[in-house]
Amino acid sequence: MLVQCCICGQEDATEIAEAPALPILDPHVSASPEEFGLFVLPVDGLQVEAPDFGSFTIEVDLIGQNLGVTLDTAGDYGPMIKGIQAGAVHDYNQLHPDRAVRKFDRIHSMDEAQGTAAIFRRIKGGKLKEIETLCILRPRTFVASITKTGDLGVLLDYNRHSLGLVVRQVLNDGHVAEWNKVHIEDAFSEGDRLIELNGESLSGEAMLEEIRASKTLLFTVLKYPKPPEAPK
């Protein structure tokens, strides 16, 4: 059965990716939330709802606080948000409920940093700006049922802390390629994440073992949209 996997990530794929908080402005100076930059309109200048499936851009204020997110760094398509705690993202969500960041959203870019490795280095390096611009990719889910009689024909990435497995490549031959021929809209693609197998939410290593042991595979898949093109 061909299911090649790569254990990869940053510093053994540390889940919590945070940076030192930026200095707080003089607490004796009276200022409104807007003056502190807490009320930030989306970059496009329009307060519109975030898509159910697609990309959108937000700006978060990091003065005196961290991002406040738990990140899954499996794959190099941008870290996936596993949890949101107190911090800049939580504050943004409170102010912009229609554009709130959710669990399973992927950070495609953070200012000029793009991809998991670059974003991880930016966060851990402690060189964040007071206002950071994040491009968020919001996935949708689909379910795929495969009866295993041969190779799956897919390359997968994971790490010790990852939720499920990230699709790195779909090969030309195998069960996944056959599924894709029939299910065009719900085809497995590079960057998609397998988050459940046979009704269970599993770590990457546990899911890989279940794939090897089971004949019937019922995957729940997070399908991510194509990222927006960079401005020329």
mmCIF file with all atom_site columns, C-alpha atoms in Angstrom:
data_model
loop_
_atom_site.group_PDB
_atom_site.id
_atom_site.type_symbol
_atom_site.label_atom_id
_atom_site.label_alt_id
_atom_site.label_comp_id
_atom_site.label_asym_id
_atom_site.label_entity_id
_atom_site.label_seq_id
_atom_site.pdbx_PDB_ins_code
_atom_site.Cartn_x
_atom_site.Cartn_y
_atom_site.Cartn_z
_atom_site.occupancy
_atom_site.B_iso_or_equiv
_atom_site.pdbx_formal_charge
_atom_site.auth_seq_id
_atom_site.auth_comp_id
_atom_site.auth_asym_id
_atom_site.auth_atom_id
_atom_site.pdbx_PDB_model_num
ATOM 1   C CA . MET A 1 1   ? 0.000   0.000  0.000   1.00 0.00 ? 1   MET A CA 1
ATOM 2   C CA . LEU A 1 2   ? 1.603   3.253  -1.099  1.00 0.00 ? 2   LEU A CA 1
ATOM 3   C CA . VAL A 1 3   ? 1.054   5.897  1.562   1.00 0.00 ? 3   VAL A CA 1
ATOM 4   C CA . GLN A 1 4   ? 4.343   7.714  1.820   1.00 0.00 ? 4   GLN A CA 1
ATOM 5   C CA . CYS A 1 5   ? 4.567   10.088 4.779   1.00 0.00 ? 5   CYS A CA 1
ATOM 6   C CA . CYS A 1 6   ? 6.967   12.761 5.825   1.00 0.00 ? 6   CYS A CA 1
ATOM 7   C CA . ILE A 1 7   ? 7.375   13.768 9.460   1.00 0.00 ? 7   ILE A CA 1
ATOM 8   C CA . CYS A 1 8   ? 8.148   17.436 9.151   1.00 0.00 ? 8   CYS A CA 1
ATOM 9   C CA . GLY A 1 9   ? 7.672   20.683 10.986  1.00 0.00 ? 9   GLY A CA 1
ATOM 10  C CA . GLN A 1 10  ? 9.459   23.462 12.807  1.00 0.00 ? 10  GLN A CA 1
ATOM 11  C CA . GLU A 1 11  ? 11.425  22.616 15.963  1.00 0.00 ? 11  GLU A CA 1
ATOM 12  C CA . ASP A 1 12  ? 9.655   19.259 16.138  1.00 0.00 ? 12  ASP A CA 1
ATOM 13  C CA . ALA A 1 13  ? 6.410   20.998 15.262  1.00 0.00 ? 13  ALA A CA 1
ATOM 14  C CA . THR A 1 14  ? 5.818   22.916 18.467  1.00 0.00 ? 14  THR A CA 1
ATOM 15  C CA . GLU A 1 15  ? 2.100   23.565 18.695  1.00 0.00 ? 15  GLU A CA 1
ATOM 16  C CA . ILE A 1 16  ? 2.173   26.910 20.490  1.00 0.00 ? 16  ILE A CA 1
ATOM 17  C CA . ALA A 1 17  ? 3.598   29.561 18.228  1.00 0.00 ? 17  ALA A CA 1
ATOM 18  C CA . GLU A 1 18  ? 3.826   32.817 20.100  1.00 0.00 ? 18  GLU A CA 1
ATOM 19  C CA . ALA A 1 19  ? 6.091   35.844 20.275  1.00 0.00 ? 19  ALA A CA 1
ATOM 20  C CA . PRO A 1 20  ? 6.871   38.275 23.078  1.00 0.00 ? 20  PRO A CA 1
ATOM 21  C CA . ALA A 1 21  ? 4.185   40.903 23.474  1.00 0.00 ? 21  ALA A CA 1
ATOM 22  C CA . LEU A 1 22  ? 4.941   44.350 22.115  1.00 0.00 ? 22  LEU A CA 1
ATOM 23  C CA . PRO A 1 23  ? 5.267   47.199 24.644  1.00 0.00 ? 23  PRO A CA 1
ATOM 24  C CA . ILE A 1 24  ? 2.049   48.782 25.830  1.00 0.00 ? 24  ILE A CA 1
ATOM 25  C CA . LEU A 1 25  ? 1.665   52.491 25.204  1.00 0.00 ? 25  LEU A CA 1
ATOM 26  C CA . ASP A 1 26  ? 1.755   54.906 28.148  1.00 0.00 ? 26  ASP A CA 1
ATOM 27  C CA . PRO A 1 27  ? -1.137  53.797 30.396  1.00 0.00 ? 27  PRO A CA 1
ATOM 28  C CA . HIS A 1 28  ? -1.589  57.335 31.687  1.00 0.00 ? 28  HIS A CA 1
ATOM 29  C CA . VAL A 1 29  ? -2.541  58.634 28.246  1.00 0.00 ? 29  VAL A CA 1
ATOM 30  C CA . SER A 1 30  ? -6.282  58.471 27.655  1.00 0.00 ? 30  SER A CA 1
ATOM 31  C CA . ALA A 1 31  ? -7.197  57.023 24.294  1.00 0.00 ? 31  ALA A CA 1
ATOM 32  C CA . SER A 1 32  ? -10.124 55.319 22.641  1.00 0.00 ? 32  SER A CA 1
ATOM 33  C CA . PRO A 1 33  ? -9.890  51.752 21.292  1.00 0.00 ? 33  PRO A CA 1
ATOM 34  C CA . GLU A 1 34  ? -9.725  53.220 17.789  1.00 0.00 ? 34  GLU A CA 1
ATOM 35  C CA . GLU A 1 35  ? -6.655  55.294 18.724  1.00 0.00 ? 35  GLU A CA 1
ATOM 36  C CA . PHE A 1 36  ? -4.956  52.176 20.034  1.00 0.00 ? 36  PHE A CA 1
ATOM 37  C CA . GLY A 1 37  ? -5.657  50.462 16.718  1.00 0.00 ? 37  GLY A CA 1
ATOM 38  C CA . LEU A 1 38  ? -8.098  47.933 18.152  1.00 0.00 ? 38  LEU A CA 1
ATOM 39  C CA . PHE A 1 39  ? -10.889 48.826 15.775  1.00 0.00 ? 39  PHE A CA 1
ATOM 40  C CA . VAL A 1 40  ? -9.337  47.945 12.454  1.00 0.00 ? 40  VAL A CA 1
ATOM 41  C CA . LEU A 1 41  ? -11.347 47.689 9.298   1.00 0.00 ? 41  LEU A CA 1
ATOM 42  C CA . PRO A 1 42  ? -10.436 44.913 6.868   1.00 0.00 ? 42  PRO A CA 1
ATOM 43  C CA . VAL A 1 43  ? -7.664  45.821 4.461   1.00 0.00 ? 43  VAL A CA 1
ATOM 44  C CA . ASP A 1 44  ? -10.106 46.233 1.608   1.00 0.00 ? 44  ASP A CA 1
ATOM 45  C CA . GLY A 1 45  ? -11.828 48.954 3.634   1.00 0.00 ? 45  GLY A CA 1
ATOM 46  C CA . LEU A 1 46  ? -15.183 47.203 3.668   1.00 0.00 ? 46  LEU A CA 1
ATOM 47  C CA . GLN A 1 47  ? -16.776 45.528 6.676   1.00 0.00 ? 47  GLN A CA 1
ATOM 48  C CA . VAL A 1 48  ? -18.093 42.429 4.896   1.00 0.00 ? 48  VAL A CA 1
ATOM 49  C CA . GLU A 1 49  ? -18.636 38.946 6.200   1.00 0.00 ? 49  GLU A CA 1
ATOM 50  C CA . ALA A 1 50  ? -15.889 36.376 5.890   1.00 0.00 ? 50  ALA A CA 1
ATOM 51  C CA . PRO A 1 51  ? -16.702 33.655 3.341   1.00 0.00 ? 51  PRO A CA 1
ATOM 52  C CA . ASP A 1 52  ? -17.833 30.196 4.389   1.00 0.00 ? 52  ASP A CA 1
ATOM 53  C CA . PHE A 1 53  ? -15.186 28.932 1.956   1.00 0.00 ? 53  PHE A CA 1
ATOM 54  C CA . GLY A 1 54  ? -12.481 31.187 0.603   1.00 0.00 ? 54  GLY A CA 1
ATOM 55  C CA . SER A 1 55  ? -9.872  33.712 1.653   1.00 0.00 ? 55  SER A CA 1
ATOM 56  C CA . PHE A 1 56  ? -10.034 36.998 3.539   1.00 0.00 ? 56  PHE A CA 1
ATOM 57  C CA . THR A 1 57  ? -7.602  39.407 5.140   1.00 0.00 ? 57  THR A CA 1
ATOM 58  C CA . ILE A 1 58  ? -7.519  40.745 8.681   1.00 0.00 ? 58  ILE A CA 1
ATOM 59  C CA . GLU A 1 59  ? -5.326  43.084 10.707  1.00 0.00 ? 59  GLU A CA 1
ATOM 60  C CA . VAL A 1 60  ? -4.556  42.331 14.352  1.00 0.00 ? 60  VAL A CA 1
ATOM 61  C CA . ASP A 1 61  ? -3.146  44.621 17.039  1.00 0.00 ? 61  ASP A CA 1
ATOM 62  C CA . LEU A 1 62  ? -0.192  43.118 18.907  1.00 0.00 ? 62  LEU A CA 1
ATOM 63  C CA . ILE A 1 63  ? 0.517   45.992 21.301  1.00 0.00 ? 63  ILE A CA 1
ATOM 64  C CA . GLY A 1 64  ? 0.939   44.447 24.737  1.00 0.00 ? 64  GLY A CA 1
ATOM 65  C CA . GLN A 1 65  ? -0.257  40.972 23.800  1.00 0.00 ? 65  GLN A CA 1
ATOM 66  C CA . ASN A 1 66  ? 0.469   37.809 21.838  1.00 0.00 ? 66  ASN A CA 1
ATOM 67  C CA . LEU A 1 67  ? -1.494  36.378 18.943  1.00 0.00 ? 67  LEU A CA 1
ATOM 68  C CA . GLY A 1 68  ? -3.176  33.976 21.351  1.00 0.00 ? 68  GLY A CA 1
ATOM 69  C CA . VAL A 1 69  ? -3.477  31.016 18.999  1.00 0.00 ? 69  VAL A CA 1
ATOM 70  C CA . THR A 1 70  ? -2.445  27.354 19.021  1.00 0.00 ? 70  THR A CA 1
ATOM 71  C CA . LEU A 1 71  ? -1.007  26.402 15.642  1.00 0.00 ? 71  LEU A CA 1
ATOM 72  C CA . ASP A 1 72  ? -0.616  23.075 13.852  1.00 0.00 ? 72  ASP A CA 1
ATOM 73  C CA . THR A 1 73  ? 2.504   23.293 11.693  1.00 0.00 ? 73  THR A CA 1
ATOM 74  C CA . ALA A 1 74  ? 2.229   20.083 9.653   1.00 0.00 ? 74  ALA A CA 1
ATOM 75  C CA . GLY A 1 75  ? 2.873   20.724 5.952   1.00 0.00 ? 75  GLY A CA 1
ATOM 76  C CA . ASP A 1 76  ? 4.219   23.952 4.451   1.00 0.00 ? 76  ASP A CA 1
ATOM 77  C CA . TYR A 1 77  ? 0.960   25.495 3.262   1.00 0.00 ? 77  TYR A CA 1
ATOM 78  C CA . GLY A 1 78  ? 0.596   27.760 6.280   1.00 0.00 ? 78  GLY A CA 1
ATOM 79  C CA . PRO A 1 79  ? -0.136  26.831 9.918   1.00 0.00 ? 79  PRO A CA 1
ATOM 80  C CA . MET A 1 80  ? -3.648  25.726 10.821  1.00 0.00 ? 80  MET A CA 1
ATOM 81  C CA . ILE A 1 81  ? -5.348  27.281 13.837  1.00 0.00 ? 81  ILE A CA 1
ATOM 82  C CA . LYS A 1 82  ? -6.164  24.597 16.426  1.00 0.00 ? 82  LYS A CA 1
ATOM 83  C CA . GLY A 1 83  ? -7.341  26.913 19.189  1.00 0.00 ? 83  GLY A CA 1
ATOM 84  C CA . ILE A 1 84  ? -7.850  30.565 20.108  1.00 0.00 ? 84  ILE A CA 1
ATOM 85  C CA . GLN A 1 85  ? -7.024  31.920 23.554  1.00 0.00 ? 85  GLN A CA 1
ATOM 86  C CA . ALA A 1 86  ? -6.782  35.410 25.030  1.00 0.00 ? 86  ALA A CA 1
ATOM 87  C CA . GLY A 1 87  ? -4.759  37.619 22.714  1.00 0.00 ? 87  GLY A CA 1
ATOM 88  C CA . ALA A 1 88  ? -4.816  39.665 19.525  1.00 0.00 ? 88  ALA A CA 1
ATOM 89  C CA . VAL A 1 89  ? -6.895  37.230 17.455  1.00 0.00 ? 89  VAL A CA 1
ATOM 90  C CA . HIS A 1 90  ? -9.509  36.868 20.217  1.00 0.00 ? 90  HIS A CA 1
ATOM 91  C CA . ASP A 1 91  ? -9.761  40.666 20.503  1.00 0.00 ? 91  ASP A CA 1
ATOM 92  C CA . TYR A 1 92  ? -10.150 40.954 16.729  1.00 0.00 ? 92  TYR A CA 1
ATOM 93  C CA . ASN A 1 93  ? -12.944 38.368 16.788  1.00 0.00 ? 93  ASN A CA 1
ATOM 94  C CA . GLN A 1 94  ? -14.782 40.288 19.497  1.00 0.00 ? 94  GLN A CA 1
ATOM 95  C CA . LEU A 1 95  ? -14.704 43.449 17.413  1.00 0.00 ? 95  LEU A CA 1
ATOM 96  C CA . HIS A 1 96  ? -15.429 41.773 14.067  1.00 0.00 ? 96  HIS A CA 1
ATOM 97  C CA . PRO A 1 97  ? -17.784 38.812 14.662  1.00 0.00 ? 97  PRO A CA 1
ATOM 98  C CA . ASP A 1 98  ? -18.738 38.664 10.971  1.00 0.00 ? 98  ASP A CA 1
ATOM 99  C CA . ARG A 1 99  ? -15.067 38.233 10.039  1.00 0.00 ? 99  ARG A CA 1
ATOM 100 C CA . ALA A 1 100 ? -14.010 36.196 13.049  1.00 0.00 ? 100 ALA A CA 1
ATOM 101 C CA . VAL A 1 101 ? -11.159 33.719 12.714  1.00 0.00 ? 101 VAL A CA 1
ATOM 102 C CA . ARG A 1 102 ? -12.194 30.125 13.446  1.00 0.00 ? 102 ARG A CA 1
ATOM 103 C CA . LYS A 1 103 ? -10.660 26.843 14.417  1.00 0.00 ? 103 LYS A CA 1
ATOM 104 C CA . PHE A 1 104 ? -9.267  25.044 11.333  1.00 0.00 ? 104 PHE A CA 1
ATOM 105 C CA . ASP A 1 105 ? -8.663  28.319 9.463   1.00 0.00 ? 105 ASP A CA 1
ATOM 106 C CA . ARG A 1 106 ? -5.197  28.426 7.893   1.00 0.00 ? 106 ARG A CA 1
ATOM 107 C CA . ILE A 1 107 ? -2.839  31.393 8.029   1.00 0.00 ? 107 ILE A CA 1
ATOM 108 C CA . HIS A 1 108 ? -1.616  31.618 4.445   1.00 0.00 ? 108 HIS A CA 1
ATOM 109 C CA . SER A 1 109 ? 0.566   34.663 5.011   1.00 0.00 ? 109 SER A CA 1
ATOM 110 C CA . MET A 1 110 ? 1.581   37.105 7.709   1.00 0.00 ? 110 MET A CA 1
ATOM 111 C CA . ASP A 1 111 ? 2.655   40.347 6.087   1.00 0.00 ? 111 ASP A CA 1
ATOM 112 C CA . GLU A 1 112 ? 5.491   39.263 3.749   1.00 0.00 ? 112 GLU A CA 1
ATOM 113 C CA . ALA A 1 113 ? 5.955   35.835 5.375   1.00 0.00 ? 113 ALA A CA 1
ATOM 114 C CA . GLN A 1 114 ? 4.219   33.032 3.486   1.00 0.00 ? 114 GLN A CA 1
ATOM 115 C CA . GLY A 1 115 ? 4.111   29.301 4.199   1.00 0.00 ? 115 GLY A CA 1
ATOM 116 C CA . THR A 1 116 ? 4.443   27.434 7.488   1.00 0.00 ? 116 THR A CA 1
ATOM 117 C CA . ALA A 1 117 ? 8.206   27.740 7.919   1.00 0.00 ? 117 ALA A CA 1
ATOM 118 C CA . ALA A 1 118 ? 8.361   31.468 7.176   1.00 0.00 ? 118 ALA A CA 1
ATOM 119 C CA . ILE A 1 119 ? 5.351   32.305 9.363   1.00 0.00 ? 119 ILE A CA 1
ATOM 120 C CA . PHE A 1 120 ? 6.697   30.169 12.209  1.00 0.00 ? 120 PHE A CA 1
ATOM 121 C CA . ARG A 1 121 ? 10.071  31.946 12.048  1.00 0.00 ? 121 ARG A CA 1
ATOM 122 C CA . ARG A 1 122 ? 8.361   35.341 12.026  1.00 0.00 ? 122 ARG A CA 1
ATOM 123 C CA . ILE A 1 123 ? 6.287   34.536 15.110  1.00 0.00 ? 123 ILE A CA 1
ATOM 124 C CA . LYS A 1 124 ? 9.032   32.810 17.090  1.00 0.00 ? 124 LYS A CA 1
ATOM 125 C CA . GLY A 1 125 ? 11.589  35.442 16.124  1.00 0.00 ? 125 GLY A CA 1
ATOM 126 C CA . GLY A 1 126 ? 9.732   38.137 18.031  1.00 0.00 ? 126 GLY A CA 1
ATOM 127 C CA . LYS A 1 127 ? 9.971   40.648 15.177  1.00 0.00 ? 127 LYS A CA 1
ATOM 128 C CA . LEU A 1 128 ? 6.261   41.258 14.728  1.00 0.00 ? 128 LEU A CA 1
ATOM 129 C CA . LYS A 1 129 ? 4.921   44.704 13.956  1.00 0.00 ? 129 LYS A CA 1
ATOM 130 C CA . GLU A 1 130 ? 2.338   46.480 16.087  1.00 0.00 ? 130 GLU A CA 1
ATOM 131 C CA . ILE A 1 131 ? -0.258  45.767 13.395  1.00 0.00 ? 131 ILE A CA 1
ATOM 132 C CA . GLU A 1 132 ? 0.126   42.509 11.476  1.00 0.00 ? 132 GLU A CA 1
ATOM 133 C CA . THR A 1 133 ? -1.804  41.654 8.313   1.00 0.00 ? 133 THR A CA 1
ATOM 134 C CA . LEU A 1 134 ? -2.918  38.022 8.049   1.00 0.00 ? 134 LEU A CA 1
ATOM 135 C CA . CYS A 1 135 ? -4.352  36.306 4.982   1.00 0.00 ? 135 CYS A CA 1
ATOM 136 C CA . ILE A 1 136 ? -6.741  33.622 6.207   1.00 0.00 ? 136 ILE A CA 1
ATOM 137 C CA . LEU A 1 137 ? -7.903  30.588 4.214   1.00 0.00 ? 137 LEU A CA 1
ATOM 138 C CA . ARG A 1 138 ? -11.225 29.142 5.360   1.00 0.00 ? 138 ARG A CA 1
ATOM 139 C CA . PRO A 1 139 ? -11.848 25.479 4.449   1.00 0.00 ? 139 PRO A CA 1
ATOM 140 C CA . ARG A 1 140 ? -14.947 23.460 3.812   1.00 0.00 ? 140 ARG A CA 1
ATOM 141 C CA . THR A 1 141 ? -15.330 19.773 4.617   1.00 0.00 ? 141 THR A CA 1
ATOM 142 C CA . PHE A 1 142 ? -16.174 16.755 2.521   1.00 0.00 ? 142 PHE A CA 1
ATOM 143 C CA . VAL A 1 143 ? -16.382 13.051 3.250   1.00 0.00 ? 143 VAL A CA 1
ATOM 144 C CA . ALA A 1 144 ? -14.690 10.382 1.137   1.00 0.00 ? 144 ALA A CA 1
ATOM 145 C CA . SER A 1 145 ? -15.295 6.642  1.425   1.00 0.00 ? 145 SER A CA 1
ATOM 146 C CA . ILE A 1 146 ? -12.608 4.353  0.043   1.00 0.00 ? 146 ILE A CA 1
ATOM 147 C CA . THR A 1 147 ? -12.489 0.558  0.123   1.00 0.00 ? 147 THR A CA 1
ATOM 148 C CA . LYS A 1 148 ? -8.839  -0.363 0.131   1.00 0.00 ? 148 LYS A CA 1
ATOM 149 C CA . THR A 1 149 ? -7.756  -3.090 -2.254  1.00 0.00 ? 149 THR A CA 1
ATOM 150 C CA . GLY A 1 150 ? -4.397  -1.623 -3.265  1.00 0.00 ? 150 GLY A CA 1
ATOM 151 C CA . ASP A 1 151 ? -2.331  1.538  -2.932  1.00 0.00 ? 151 ASP A CA 1
ATOM 152 C CA . LEU A 1 152 ? -3.901  4.817  -1.861  1.00 0.00 ? 152 LEU A CA 1
ATOM 153 C CA . GLY A 1 153 ? -1.369  6.621  -4.030  1.00 0.00 ? 153 GLY A CA 1
ATOM 154 C CA . VAL A 1 154 ? -0.858  9.721  -1.903  1.00 0.00 ? 154 VAL A CA 1
ATOM 155 C CA . LEU A 1 155 ? 2.023   11.442 -0.120  1.00 0.00 ? 155 LEU A CA 1
ATOM 156 C CA . LEU A 1 156 ? 1.174   12.814 3.318   1.00 0.00 ? 156 LEU A CA 1
ATOM 157 C CA . ASP A 1 157 ? 2.822   15.113 5.860   1.00 0.00 ? 157 ASP A CA 1
ATOM 158 C CA . TYR A 1 158 ? 2.390   15.021 9.629   1.00 0.00 ? 158 TYR A CA 1
ATOM 159 C CA . ASN A 1 159 ? 4.231   15.596 12.885  1.00 0.00 ? 159 ASN A CA 1
ATOM 160 C CA . ARG A 1 160 ? 3.966   14.433 16.478  1.00 0.00 ? 160 ARG A CA 1
ATOM 161 C CA . HIS A 1 161 ? 1.413   17.083 17.405  1.00 0.00 ? 161 HIS A CA 1
ATOM 162 C CA . SER A 1 162 ? -0.532  17.344 14.165  1.00 0.00 ? 162 SER A CA 1
ATOM 163 C CA . LEU A 1 163 ? -4.227  16.787 13.794  1.00 0.00 ? 163 LEU A CA 1
ATOM 164 C CA . GLY A 1 164 ? -4.547  14.175 11.067  1.00 0.00 ? 164 GLY A CA 1
ATOM 165 C CA . LEU A 1 165 ? -2.529  14.206 7.863   1.00 0.00 ? 165 LEU A CA 1
ATOM 166 C CA . VAL A 1 166 ? -1.817  16.868 5.237   1.00 0.00 ? 166 VAL A CA 1
ATOM 167 C CA . VAL A 1 167 ? -1.893  15.922 1.537   1.00 0.00 ? 167 VAL A CA 1
ATOM 168 C CA . ARG A 1 168 ? 1.444   16.750 -0.064  1.00 0.00 ? 168 ARG A CA 1
ATOM 169 C CA . GLN A 1 169 ? 0.847   15.049 -3.418  1.00 0.00 ? 169 GLN A CA 1
ATOM 170 C CA . VAL A 1 170 ? -1.761  12.890 -5.125  1.00 0.00 ? 170 VAL A CA 1
ATOM 171 C CA . LEU A 1 171 ? -0.072  10.378 -7.410  1.00 0.00 ? 171 LEU A CA 1
ATOM 172 C CA . ASN A 1 172 ? -1.400  9.403  -10.815 1.00 0.00 ? 172 ASN A CA 1
ATOM 173 C CA . ASP A 1 173 ? -2.312  5.870  -9.752  1.00 0.00 ? 173 ASP A CA 1
ATOM 174 C CA . GLY A 1 174 ? -4.133  4.632  -6.678  1.00 0.00 ? 174 GLY A CA 1
ATOM 175 C CA . HIS A 1 175 ? -7.457  4.810  -4.848  1.00 0.00 ? 175 HIS A CA 1
ATOM 176 C CA . VAL A 1 176 ? -7.255  8.564  -4.291  1.00 0.00 ? 176 VAL A CA 1
ATOM 177 C CA . ALA A 1 177 ? -6.681  9.252  -7.978  1.00 0.00 ? 177 ALA A CA 1
ATOM 178 C CA . GLU A 1 178 ? -9.665  7.038  -8.824  1.00 0.00 ? 178 GLU A CA 1
ATOM 179 C CA . TRP A 1 179 ? -11.819 8.904  -6.290  1.00 0.00 ? 179 TRP A CA 1
ATOM 180 C CA . ASN A 1 180 ? -10.780 12.216 -7.829  1.00 0.00 ? 180 ASN A CA 1
ATOM 181 C CA . LYS A 1 181 ? -11.847 11.139 -11.314 1.00 0.00 ? 181 LYS A CA 1
ATOM 182 C CA . VAL A 1 182 ? -15.417 10.557 -10.120 1.00 0.00 ? 182 VAL A CA 1
ATOM 183 C CA . HIS A 1 183 ? -15.718 13.292 -7.495  1.00 0.00 ? 183 HIS A CA 1
ATOM 184 C CA . ILE A 1 184 ? -14.454 16.421 -9.218  1.00 0.00 ? 184 ILE A CA 1
ATOM 185 C CA . GLU A 1 185 ? -15.801 18.923 -6.680  1.00 0.00 ? 185 GLU A CA 1
ATOM 186 C CA . ASP A 1 186 ? -14.656 16.827 -3.715  1.00 0.00 ? 186 ASP A CA 1
ATOM 187 C CA . ALA A 1 187 ? -11.294 15.763 -5.096  1.00 0.00 ? 187 ALA A CA 1
ATOM 188 C CA . PHE A 1 188 ? -8.302  15.380 -2.817  1.00 0.00 ? 188 PHE A CA 1
ATOM 189 C CA . SER A 1 189 ? -5.809  18.183 -3.517  1.00 0.00 ? 189 SER A CA 1
ATOM 190 C CA . GLU A 1 190 ? -2.401  19.312 -2.353  1.00 0.00 ? 190 GLU A CA 1
ATOM 191 C CA . GLY A 1 191 ? -2.744  21.060 1.009   1.00 0.00 ? 191 GLY A CA 1
ATOM 192 C CA . ASP A 1 192 ? -5.991  19.366 2.050   1.00 0.00 ? 192 ASP A CA 1
ATOM 193 C CA . ARG A 1 193 ? -6.036  17.884 5.540   1.00 0.00 ? 193 ARG A CA 1
ATOM 194 C CA . LEU A 1 194 ? -7.511  14.547 6.629   1.00 0.00 ? 194 LEU A CA 1
ATOM 195 C CA . ILE A 1 195 ? -8.928  15.317 10.105  1.00 0.00 ? 195 ILE A CA 1
ATOM 196 C CA . GLU A 1 196 ? -11.072 12.252 10.831  1.00 0.00 ? 196 GLU A CA 1
ATOM 197 C CA . LEU A 1 197 ? -10.901 8.600  9.865   1.00 0.00 ? 197 LEU A CA 1
ATOM 198 C CA . ASN A 1 198 ? -13.859 6.269  10.403  1.00 0.00 ? 198 ASN A CA 1
ATOM 199 C CA . GLY A 1 199 ? -15.510 8.822  12.669  1.00 0.00 ? 199 GLY A CA 1
ATOM 200 C CA . GLU A 1 200 ? -12.475 9.434  14.902  1.00 0.00 ? 200 GLU A CA 1
ATOM 201 C CA . SER A 1 201 ? -10.349 12.547 15.226  1.00 0.00 ? 201 SER A CA 1
ATOM 202 C CA . LEU A 1 202 ? -6.774  11.232 15.255  1.00 0.00 ? 202 LEU A CA 1
ATOM 203 C CA . SER A 1 203 ? -3.218  12.464 15.430  1.00 0.00 ? 203 SER A CA 1
ATOM 204 C CA . GLY A 1 204 ? -1.134  12.057 12.301  1.00 0.00 ? 204 GLY A CA 1
ATOM 205 C CA . GLU A 1 205 ? 0.686   8.984  13.550  1.00 0.00 ? 205 GLU A CA 1
ATOM 206 C CA . ALA A 1 206 ? -2.490  7.314  14.836  1.00 0.00 ? 206 ALA A CA 1
ATOM 207 C CA . MET A 1 207 ? -4.310  8.017  11.577  1.00 0.00 ? 207 MET A CA 1
ATOM 208 C CA . LEU A 1 208 ? -1.488  6.533  9.550   1.00 0.00 ? 208 LEU A CA 1
ATOM 209 C CA . GLU A 1 209 ? -1.644  3.337  11.599  1.00 0.00 ? 209 GLU A CA 1
ATOM 210 C CA . GLU A 1 210 ? -5.429  3.178  11.149  1.00 0.00 ? 210 GLU A CA 1
ATOM 211 C CA . ILE A 1 211 ? -5.042  3.585  7.390   1.00 0.00 ? 211 ILE A CA 1
ATOM 212 C CA . ARG A 1 212 ? -2.638  0.665  7.313   1.00 0.00 ? 212 ARG A CA 1
ATOM 213 C CA . ALA A 1 213 ? -4.873  -1.539 9.463   1.00 0.00 ? 213 ALA A CA 1
ATOM 214 C CA . SER A 1 214 ? -8.325  -0.838 7.987   1.00 0.00 ? 214 SER A CA 1
ATOM 215 C CA . LYS A 1 215 ? -9.873  -1.936 4.725   1.00 0.00 ? 215 LYS A CA 1
ATOM 216 C CA . THR A 1 216 ? -12.748 0.536  4.724   1.00 0.00 ? 216 THR A CA 1
ATOM 217 C CA . LEU A 1 217 ? -11.628 4.160  5.047   1.00 0.00 ? 217 LEU A CA 1
ATOM 218 C CA . LEU A 1 218 ? -14.114 6.957  5.698   1.00 0.00 ? 218 LEU A CA 1
ATOM 219 C CA . PHE A 1 219 ? -12.193 10.239 5.631   1.00 0.00 ? 219 PHE A CA 1
ATOM 220 C CA . THR A 1 220 ? -13.408 13.641 6.748   1.00 0.00 ? 220 THR A CA 1
ATOM 221 C CA . VAL A 1 221 ? -11.336 16.134 4.788   1.00 0.00 ? 221 VAL A CA 1
ATOM 222 C CA . LEU A 1 222 ? -10.704 19.852 5.171   1.00 0.00 ? 222 LEU A CA 1
ATOM 223 C CA . LYS A 1 223 ? -10.497 21.281 1.661   1.00 0.00 ? 223 LYS A CA 1
ATOM 224 C CA . TYR A 1 224 ? -8.738  24.625 1.543   1.00 0.00 ? 224 TYR A CA 1
ATOM 225 C CA . PRO A 1 225 ? -9.319  27.212 -1.181  1.00 0.00 ? 225 PRO A CA 1
ATOM 226 C CA . LYS A 1 226 ? -6.606  28.334 -3.535  1.00 0.00 ? 226 LYS A CA 1
ATOM 227 C CA . PRO A 1 227 ? -4.756  31.290 -1.990  1.00 0.00 ? 227 PRO A CA 1
ATOM 228 C CA . PRO A 1 228 ? -5.211  34.706 -3.574  1.00 0.00 ? 228 PRO A CA 1
ATOM 229 C CA . GLU A 1 229 ? -2.660  35.719 -6.157  1.00 0.00 ? 229 GLU A CA 1
ATOM 230 C CA . ALA A 1 230 ? 0.047   38.037 -4.937  1.00 0.00 ? 230 ALA A CA 1
ATOM 231 C CA . PRO A 1 231 ? -0.268  41.580 -6.320  1.00 0.00 ? 231 PRO A CA 1
ATOM 232 C CA . LYS A 1 232 ? 2.044   42.242 -9.260  1.00 0.00 ? 232 LYS A CA 1
#
